[in-house]
XYZ file of C-alpha atoms in Angstrom:
172
model
C 70.470 67.787 90.606
C 69.811 71.059 90.464
C 69.601 71.267 94.534
C 73.197 69.509 94.728
C 74.292 72.011 92.529
C 73.400 75.012 94.465
C 74.356 73.416 97.378
C 77.762 72.861 96.186
C 77.610 76.543 95.472
C 76.562 77.526 98.633
C 79.531 75.350 100.316
C 82.267 77.286 98.066
C 80.335 80.709 98.805
C 80.692 80.045 102.715
C 84.049 78.418 102.955
C 85.561 81.284 100.930
C 83.664 83.678 102.914
C 84.726 81.883 106.132
C 88.348 81.682 104.528
C 88.350 85.605 103.822
C 87.100 86.082 107.715
C 89.743 84.459 109.183
C 92.353 85.966 106.624
C 91.460 89.569 107.648
C 91.563 88.612 111.473
C 94.893 87.320 111.425
C 96.174 90.366 109.652
C 94.957 92.709 111.872
C 96.390 90.781 114.595
C 99.645 92.300 113.672
C 98.220 96.010 113.830
C 99.663 97.787 117.194
C 97.487 96.619 120.145
C 95.694 99.699 122.172
C 95.297 101.690 118.929
C 91.927 100.605 117.566
C 92.767 100.144 114.144
C 89.468 100.365 112.304
C 90.130 98.147 109.225
C 92.464 97.240 106.453
C 93.061 99.812 103.810
C 95.106 98.279 101.747
C 97.366 94.501 101.450
C 99.802 93.101 99.212
C 101.560 89.628 100.082
C 103.366 87.152 98.550
C 104.557 83.757 100.004
C 107.244 81.045 98.362
C 106.655 77.782 99.711
C 104.314 75.945 101.147
C 104.096 77.431 104.612
C 106.541 75.811 106.227
C 109.537 76.997 108.628
C 112.161 78.858 106.070
C 109.736 79.856 103.355
C 109.691 82.861 102.211
C 106.868 85.436 102.428
C 106.918 89.022 101.871
C 104.064 91.348 102.627
C 102.294 95.150 103.201
C 99.317 96.079 105.106
C 97.965 99.343 105.879
C 95.560 100.051 108.551
C 92.928 103.126 109.085
C 93.678 104.488 112.193
C 91.186 106.418 113.714
C 91.139 109.923 114.018
C 91.165 110.267 117.882
C 94.426 107.764 117.803
C 95.745 109.529 115.010
C 95.159 113.201 116.843
C 96.297 112.017 120.414
C 99.953 110.326 118.956
C 100.348 113.931 117.087
C 99.407 115.696 120.583
C 101.506 113.351 122.340
C 104.602 112.090 119.879
C 106.383 109.395 120.974
C 105.156 109.517 124.576
C 102.162 108.479 123.358
C 103.638 104.793 122.436
C 105.865 104.999 125.654
C 102.406 104.819 127.557
C 100.383 102.272 125.351
C 99.190 99.681 127.622
C 98.619 95.890 125.762
C 97.326 93.325 126.996
C 98.745 89.858 126.200
C 95.562 87.980 127.239
C 93.446 89.919 124.564
C 95.735 91.005 122.313
C 98.605 87.860 121.731
C 102.162 88.619 121.351
C 101.395 89.743 117.284
C 100.291 92.952 117.812
C 103.257 94.294 120.588
C 105.789 96.566 119.727
C 108.375 98.008 121.864
C 111.516 100.307 121.422
C 109.142 102.959 119.360
C 111.628 105.517 117.532
C 110.628 108.525 115.301
C 111.040 108.726 111.995
C 113.303 109.427 109.775
C 114.377 105.745 110.069
C 117.966 105.462 110.769
C 119.846 102.916 108.439
C 120.602 99.478 109.656
C 120.798 95.693 108.122
C 116.937 95.957 107.830
C 116.674 98.393 105.277
C 119.449 97.506 102.423
C 121.130 99.908 100.612
C 118.224 102.764 100.376
C 116.188 103.564 103.468
C 112.555 102.457 100.970
C 109.760 100.461 101.316
C 110.906 98.669 97.840
C 114.435 97.747 99.459
C 112.940 96.415 103.096
C 110.493 94.304 101.365
C 112.994 92.978 98.656
C 116.317 92.607 100.647
C 115.978 89.059 100.513
C 115.576 88.881 97.073
C 111.367 87.987 97.049
C 110.098 91.824 96.801
C 106.760 92.009 95.874
C 105.438 95.618 93.491
C 103.364 97.927 95.798
C 100.645 100.149 94.836
C 102.233 103.351 94.187
C 100.632 105.672 96.204
C 101.532 103.523 99.419
C 104.991 103.274 98.309
C 105.148 107.081 98.028
C 103.317 107.534 101.525
C 105.774 104.722 103.251
C 108.973 106.312 101.347
C 107.968 109.703 102.752
C 106.797 108.560 106.113
C 110.185 106.940 106.495
C 112.239 109.536 105.563
C 110.840 112.571 107.094
C 110.148 113.897 111.073
C 106.490 113.474 112.268
C 105.906 109.156 112.012
C 107.010 106.477 114.654
C 108.180 102.868 113.833
C 109.060 99.746 115.924
C 110.623 96.757 114.986
C 108.259 93.644 116.095
C 109.106 89.403 116.473
C 107.590 89.513 112.617
C 108.423 92.965 110.650
C 108.096 96.097 111.354
C 105.526 98.757 112.093
C 104.962 102.576 111.043
C 102.440 104.741 112.226
C 101.723 107.943 110.259
C 99.590 109.588 112.449
C 99.016 112.718 109.492
C 97.869 110.155 107.331
C 95.639 108.349 109.797
C 97.353 105.257 108.905
C 99.255 102.476 110.342
C 101.527 100.319 107.968
C 103.301 96.947 109.023
C 105.942 95.142 106.622
C 107.464 91.492 106.888
C 109.892 90.035 104.728
C 111.288 86.656 105.031
């Protein structure tokens, strides 16, 4: 009986570990390809529904940006993104962003009444609370020069080279 119990515990732990590895890989796939993000610094998401089209999911993922990449972006500015190469076979389509723009973010339908991360994440009425330090970092980056952003098929990516961070936000 004890062996069966230990076996069941081991299966549960391995299953959970496998799920976490798959989840991490999934969220890393939204990072801009070719930037060699080195991990996830913060992640918060919520889903309403059972995973079908039309369900609502809102989230934010903060990636660690390697120092060499952040320095290259600071030195080259928007040209860094214009010359960024992305192999679709290696990265898939999720990590591909085109039409990079410089901050401050221009008002449009994606941001709601105010250009703030809280407005972006709550644009469909399914907002999520975000760690205050992340909210401040994103709000400062989108309202001042020095960061870069692009809209993707699923969400928005914001690259903040001075913070060595890239932020993926989605609501829908």
